[in-house]
Amino acid sequence: MSLRPAIEERFRRPSVMGVVNVTPDSFSGDGLASRPDAAVAQADAMLDAGAAIVDIGGESTRPGAAEVSVEHELARVVPVLERLVGRPVSIDTAKAEVARQAVALGAELVNDVTALRADPELAGVVADSGAYLCLMHMRGTPRTMQTDPRYDDVVSEVKAFLEERLTFAVAAGVREELVCLDPGIGFGKTVEHNLELVRRLDELIALGRPVLVGISRKSSLGRIVGDSAATTGSAAASVGGAVAAFERGATILRVHDVRLHIEALAVAAAVAG
Ligand code: HH2
């Protein structure tokens, strides 16, 4: 197995990760369950538009989402992964068996919203495969996370959590230079918590690992622009959030509307010099 370069060499700042939801129930309504050809076409279009990688997910993590069995998740994602062999792919899963089959089919990054807490075997799968790893902060589970989230200082708590999960991953044999960290926008956070995390992103970057931010279409965006009951945000609001996160040091932006983000981030990066 050849060693991968450090994640910051593979993903220059800013890089875009395109979201491909092979689910019936994703929060943004873009799910393509049981339509592998459509999911593959969407992934190809995202890569053609400039995405550095596409993130394939077979389980929704929207607030209140039901859990999916290993068999169901595999049935959703494997037909898509098989058709994307040779393309840059990430697998959005918390399950070791799904990650195992995905990396065997060429996935280069494992994106685990539970940060290796849900499945005790996932750390070993990532370590053995030499895949990149994204560790994300979430308070509670998708079923419970939006029930009155409270923190004394959200940024310090998310930072301490990510530092602990990074130490755990490295102790399990994952090379530190293959890991990126994610504050988990919308995962057990109010609008103000999400804003604070982006505003003070430098404090997470101080952990020494590249930071991935997924703010695209999240409900906080819709609420900020005036709909107090919003469950999603617009593409324009998403771009605003992504540019703000990039300017505060984010390396990878996880987005649904790839071309808009590529263009906006190209301008923001050109200004940054
Ligand atoms: N957000 C979602 C899913 N996975 N992974 C990371 N690392 N960061 C995120 O912010 C993140 C994530 C939720 O978005 P989406 O995949 O569009 O929705 P759903 O989980 O409902 O399918």
Short mmCIF file of C-alpha atoms and ligand atoms in Angstrom, two decimals:
data_model
loop_
_atom_site.label_atom_id
_atom_site.label_comp_id
_atom_site.label_asym_id
_atom_site.label_seq_id
_atom_site.Cartn_x
_atom_site.Cartn_y
_atom_site.Cartn_z
CA MET A 1 0.00 0.00 0.00
CA SER A 2 1.53 3.31 -1.05
CA LEU A 3 1.35 6.08 1.51
CA ARG A 4 -1.00 8.92 0.71
CA PRO A 5 0.30 12.48 0.86
CA ALA A 6 -0.84 14.61 3.80
CA ILE A 7 -4.46 15.71 3.48
CA GLU A 8 -3.43 19.37 3.07
CA GLU A 9 -1.34 18.38 0.04
CA ARG A 10 -4.18 16.39 -1.50
CA PHE A 11 -6.78 19.10 -0.79
CA ARG A 12 -5.46 22.59 -1.41
CA ARG A 13 -7.24 25.45 0.32
CA PRO A 14 -9.99 25.96 -0.75
CA SER A 15 -11.23 22.59 -2.01
CA VAL A 16 -14.83 21.66 -2.60
CA MET A 17 -16.42 18.37 -1.53
CA GLY A 18 -19.66 17.72 -3.44
CA VAL A 19 -22.52 16.09 -1.50
CA VAL A 20 -24.25 13.10 -3.10
CA ASN A 21 -27.04 11.80 -0.88
CA VAL A 22 -28.17 8.30 -1.82
CA THR A 23 -31.03 8.54 0.68
CA PRO A 24 -34.81 8.99 0.60
CA ASP A 25 -34.86 11.51 3.45
CA SER A 26 -31.99 14.00 3.32
CA PHE A 27 -32.79 17.35 4.92
CA SER A 28 -32.16 19.34 1.78
CA GLY A 29 -34.48 17.17 -0.30
CA ASP A 30 -31.77 16.15 -2.76
CA GLY A 31 -31.77 12.41 -1.90
CA LEU A 32 -31.37 9.95 -4.75
CA ALA A 33 -32.12 6.62 -3.07
CA SER A 34 -32.67 3.72 -5.47
CA ARG A 35 -31.46 5.83 -8.37
CA PRO A 36 -27.77 4.93 -8.62
CA ASP A 37 -27.49 6.20 -12.19
CA ALA A 38 -28.81 9.60 -11.16
CA ALA A 39 -26.42 9.68 -8.20
CA VAL A 40 -23.49 8.82 -10.48
CA ALA A 41 -24.54 11.51 -12.97
CA GLN A 42 -24.75 14.03 -10.13
CA ALA A 43 -21.30 13.01 -8.88
CA ASP A 44 -19.81 13.29 -12.36
CA ALA A 45 -21.36 16.71 -12.87
CA MET A 46 -19.92 17.89 -9.54
CA LEU A 47 -16.45 16.64 -10.44
CA ASP A 48 -16.68 18.24 -13.88
CA ALA A 49 -17.67 21.51 -12.16
CA GLY A 50 -14.47 21.41 -10.12
CA ALA A 51 -15.21 19.44 -6.95
CA ALA A 52 -12.03 17.87 -5.55
CA ILE A 53 -14.04 14.91 -4.25
CA VAL A 54 -17.64 13.70 -3.97
CA ASP A 55 -19.03 12.51 -0.64
CA ILE A 56 -21.37 9.54 -1.06
CA GLY A 57 -23.81 9.00 1.82
CA GLY A 58 -26.47 6.32 2.35
CA GLU A 59 -27.81 7.46 5.72
CA SER A 60 -29.41 10.81 6.42
CA THR A 61 -28.20 12.63 9.52
CA ARG A 62 -30.89 15.29 9.45
CA PRO A 63 -32.43 16.09 12.84
CA GLY A 64 -34.73 13.22 13.84
CA ALA A 65 -33.58 10.88 11.05
CA ALA A 66 -34.11 7.15 11.51
CA GLU A 67 -31.10 4.86 11.66
CA VAL A 68 -30.38 2.65 8.66
CA SER A 69 -29.15 -0.96 8.84
CA VAL A 70 -25.76 -1.96 7.41
CA GLU A 71 -27.52 -3.96 4.67
CA HIS A 72 -29.68 -1.03 3.62
CA GLU A 73 -26.81 1.41 3.63
CA LEU A 74 -24.66 -0.96 1.56
CA ALA A 75 -27.52 -1.53 -0.89
CA ARG A 76 -27.73 2.23 -1.41
CA VAL A 77 -24.09 3.16 -1.75
CA VAL A 78 -22.33 0.14 -3.28
CA PRO A 79 -24.01 0.40 -6.74
CA VAL A 80 -22.96 4.06 -6.83
CA LEU A 81 -19.40 3.40 -5.64
CA GLU A 82 -19.02 0.61 -8.20
CA ARG A 83 -19.89 3.00 -10.99
CA LEU A 84 -17.52 5.68 -9.65
CA VAL A 85 -14.37 3.54 -9.47
CA GLY A 86 -11.46 5.70 -10.56
CA ARG A 87 -13.14 8.97 -9.51
CA PRO A 88 -12.25 10.81 -6.26
CA VAL A 89 -14.77 9.58 -3.72
CA SER A 90 -15.41 9.97 -0.01
CA ILE A 91 -17.78 7.72 1.96
CA ASP A 92 -20.07 9.42 4.48
CA THR A 93 -20.64 6.63 6.99
CA ALA A 94 -20.29 5.72 10.64
CA LYS A 95 -20.25 1.97 9.90
CA ALA A 96 -17.06 -0.08 9.61
CA GLU A 97 -18.48 -2.53 7.06
CA VAL A 98 -19.69 0.26 4.78
CA ALA A 99 -16.30 1.98 5.03
CA ARG A 100 -14.49 -1.33 4.40
CA GLN A 101 -16.40 -1.98 1.18
CA ALA A 102 -16.13 1.66 0.10
CA VAL A 103 -12.35 1.84 0.46
CA ALA A 104 -12.09 -1.52 -1.35
CA LEU A 105 -13.95 0.20 -4.20
CA GLY A 106 -11.52 3.11 -4.13
CA ALA A 107 -12.95 5.62 -1.66
CA GLU A 108 -10.02 7.70 -0.43
CA LEU A 109 -11.67 9.46 2.51
CA VAL A 110 -13.91 8.21 5.32
CA ASN A 111 -16.23 10.93 6.61
CA ASP A 112 -17.62 9.88 9.97
CA VAL A 113 -20.07 12.30 11.61
CA THR A 114 -19.66 10.37 14.88
CA ALA A 115 -15.87 10.83 14.92
CA LEU A 116 -15.22 7.10 15.46
CA ARG A 117 -17.65 6.81 18.39
CA ALA A 118 -20.45 4.75 16.81
CA ASP A 119 -18.67 1.65 15.52
CA PRO A 120 -15.68 0.32 17.47
CA GLU A 121 -14.26 -1.29 14.31
CA LEU A 122 -14.22 1.80 12.13
CA ALA A 123 -10.92 3.20 13.44
CA GLY A 124 -9.16 -0.05 12.50
CA VAL A 125 -10.68 -0.03 9.01
CA VAL A 126 -9.45 3.52 8.42
CA ALA A 127 -6.01 2.78 9.87
CA ASP A 128 -5.55 -0.41 7.85
CA SER A 129 -6.71 1.16 4.59
CA GLY A 130 -4.60 4.30 4.90
CA ALA A 131 -7.63 6.37 3.90
CA TYR A 132 -8.10 10.03 4.76
CA LEU A 133 -10.44 10.63 7.71
CA CYS A 134 -12.79 13.44 8.66
CA LEU A 135 -13.65 13.66 12.37
CA MET A 136 -16.79 15.74 13.03
CA HIS A 137 -18.28 17.13 16.22
CA MET A 138 -21.86 16.20 17.04
CA ARG A 139 -23.68 16.68 20.33
CA GLY A 140 -25.98 13.69 20.95
CA THR A 141 -27.32 11.73 17.99
CA PRO A 142 -29.30 12.90 14.95
CA ARG A 143 -32.43 11.80 16.81
CA THR A 144 -31.71 13.98 19.84
CA MET A 145 -29.16 16.58 18.83
CA GLN A 146 -31.43 19.60 18.27
CA THR A 147 -33.24 19.25 21.61
CA ASP A 148 -32.17 22.39 23.44
CA PRO A 149 -28.42 22.30 22.72
CA ARG A 150 -26.40 24.14 25.38
CA TYR A 151 -22.70 24.83 25.83
CA ASP A 152 -20.77 27.02 28.26
CA ASP A 153 -18.47 27.95 25.37
CA VAL A 154 -19.29 26.10 22.19
CA VAL A 155 -15.92 26.69 20.54
CA SER A 156 -13.85 25.46 23.51
CA GLU A 157 -16.05 22.39 23.87
CA VAL A 158 -15.94 21.50 20.18
CA LYS A 159 -12.18 22.08 20.17
CA ALA A 160 -11.61 19.83 23.20
CA PHE A 161 -13.79 17.14 21.63
CA LEU A 162 -11.95 17.22 18.29
CA GLU A 163 -8.57 17.17 20.03
CA GLU A 164 -9.62 14.08 22.01
CA ARG A 165 -10.98 12.30 18.91
CA LEU A 166 -7.80 13.10 16.98
CA THR A 167 -5.72 11.59 19.79
CA PHE A 168 -8.02 8.54 19.76
CA ALA A 169 -7.69 8.09 15.99
CA VAL A 170 -3.91 8.37 16.09
CA ALA A 171 -3.72 5.88 18.98
CA ALA A 172 -5.77 3.50 16.82
CA GLY A 173 -3.15 3.72 14.08
CA VAL A 174 -4.49 6.47 11.80
CA ARG A 175 -1.70 8.75 10.53
CA GLU A 176 -2.34 12.22 11.92
CA GLU A 177 -1.47 13.91 8.63
CA LEU A 178 -4.39 12.09 6.96
CA VAL A 179 -7.00 13.60 9.31
CA CYS A 180 -9.15 16.70 8.95
CA LEU A 181 -11.50 18.13 11.59
CA ASP A 182 -15.03 19.49 11.29
CA PRO A 183 -17.05 21.60 13.78
CA GLY A 184 -20.26 19.87 12.62
CA ILE A 185 -22.42 22.84 11.70
CA GLY A 186 -26.03 22.07 12.68
CA PHE A 187 -25.24 18.92 14.65
CA GLY A 188 -26.55 19.82 18.10
CA LYS A 189 -26.17 23.60 17.71
CA THR A 190 -28.33 26.70 17.62
CA VAL A 191 -27.93 29.39 14.96
CA GLU A 192 -25.76 31.38 17.37
CA HIS A 193 -23.58 28.33 18.12
CA ASN A 194 -23.05 27.77 14.39
CA LEU A 195 -22.15 31.42 13.83
CA GLU A 196 -19.74 31.40 16.76
CA LEU A 197 -17.99 28.31 15.41
CA VAL A 198 -17.44 29.91 12.00
CA ARG A 199 -16.52 33.27 13.57
CA ARG A 200 -13.85 31.64 15.75
CA LEU A 201 -12.73 28.95 13.30
CA ASP A 202 -9.10 29.97 13.91
CA GLU A 203 -9.34 28.36 17.36
CA LEU A 204 -10.09 24.99 15.75
CA ILE A 205 -7.42 25.48 13.11
CA ALA A 206 -4.97 25.94 15.98
CA LEU A 207 -5.25 22.18 16.55
CA GLY A 208 -2.94 21.90 13.55
CA ARG A 209 -5.19 19.95 11.20
CA PRO A 210 -7.08 21.20 8.13
CA VAL A 211 -10.70 22.06 8.87
CA LEU A 212 -13.69 20.97 6.78
CA VAL A 213 -16.91 22.99 7.05
CA GLY A 214 -20.34 21.80 5.91
CA ILE A 215 -22.73 24.72 6.18
CA SER A 216 -24.35 24.21 2.77
CA ARG A 217 -28.17 24.42 2.83
CA LYS A 218 -28.27 24.09 6.61
CA SER A 219 -31.34 25.45 8.39
CA SER A 220 -29.37 28.15 10.24
CA LEU A 221 -28.90 29.89 6.89
CA GLY A 222 -32.63 30.05 6.26
CA ARG A 223 -33.18 31.32 9.80
CA ILE A 224 -30.52 34.02 9.47
CA VAL A 225 -32.26 35.37 6.37
CA GLY A 226 -35.58 35.63 8.16
CA ASP A 227 -37.50 32.34 8.19
CA SER A 228 -37.57 31.30 11.85
CA ALA A 229 -38.99 27.85 10.95
CA ALA A 230 -36.56 27.14 8.08
CA THR A 231 -35.29 23.57 7.68
CA THR A 232 -32.90 24.46 4.84
CA GLY A 233 -31.02 27.44 3.44
CA SER A 234 -30.67 28.72 -0.12
CA ALA A 235 -27.71 28.27 -2.43
CA ALA A 236 -26.87 31.98 -2.13
CA ALA A 237 -26.89 31.80 1.67
CA SER A 238 -24.75 28.66 1.48
CA VAL A 239 -22.15 30.43 -0.64
CA GLY A 240 -22.04 33.28 1.89
CA GLY A 241 -21.40 30.80 4.68
CA ALA A 242 -18.73 28.94 2.73
CA VAL A 243 -16.84 32.10 1.83
CA ALA A 244 -16.95 33.27 5.45
CA ALA A 245 -15.59 29.90 6.57
CA PHE A 246 -12.87 29.96 3.92
CA GLU A 247 -11.79 33.45 4.99
CA ARG A 248 -11.43 32.17 8.54
CA GLY A 249 -9.20 29.32 7.41
CA ALA A 250 -11.39 26.41 6.30
CA THR A 251 -9.65 24.13 3.79
CA ILE A 252 -12.49 21.91 2.52
CA LEU A 253 -16.04 23.12 1.98
CA ARG A 254 -18.72 20.41 1.82
CA VAL A 255 -21.42 21.71 -0.54
CA HIS A 256 -24.45 20.77 -2.61
CA ASP A 257 -24.21 23.49 -5.31
CA VAL A 258 -20.70 22.88 -6.56
CA ARG A 259 -20.31 25.32 -9.45
CA LEU A 260 -21.54 28.32 -7.44
CA HIS A 261 -19.10 27.54 -4.65
CA ILE A 262 -16.17 26.92 -7.00
CA GLU A 263 -16.67 30.35 -8.57
CA ALA A 264 -17.26 32.20 -5.30
CA LEU A 265 -14.28 30.55 -3.62
CA ALA A 266 -12.05 31.25 -6.63
CA VAL A 267 -12.77 34.94 -6.18
CA ALA A 268 -12.34 34.82 -2.41
CA ALA A 269 -9.04 32.94 -2.83
CA ALA A 270 -7.82 35.41 -5.46
CA VAL A 271 -8.54 38.30 -3.09
CA ALA A 272 -6.75 36.47 -0.27
CA GLY A 273 -3.75 36.14 -2.63
N1 HH2 B 1 -23.40 17.42 7.16
C1 HH2 B 1 -24.28 16.48 6.75
C2 HH2 B 1 -23.83 15.17 6.50
N2 HH2 B 1 -22.55 14.83 6.65
N3 HH2 B 1 -20.33 15.43 7.17
C3 HH2 B 1 -19.43 16.34 7.57
N4 HH2 B 1 -18.15 16.02 7.70
N5 HH2 B 1 -19.81 17.64 7.85
C4 HH2 B 1 -21.11 18.05 7.74
O1 HH2 B 1 -21.41 19.23 8.03
C5 HH2 B 1 -22.08 17.09 7.31
C6 HH2 B 1 -21.64 15.77 7.04
C7 HH2 B 1 -25.69 16.84 6.54
O2 HH2 B 1 -25.90 17.24 5.21
P1 HH2 B 1 -26.49 16.30 4.07
O3 HH2 B 1 -25.57 15.16 3.79
O4 HH2 B 1 -26.84 17.12 2.89
O5 HH2 B 1 -27.85 15.80 4.69
P2 HH2 B 1 -28.35 14.39 5.24
O6 HH2 B 1 -27.43 13.98 6.33
O7 HH2 B 1 -29.76 14.68 5.71
O8 HH2 B 1 -28.32 13.42 4.10
#
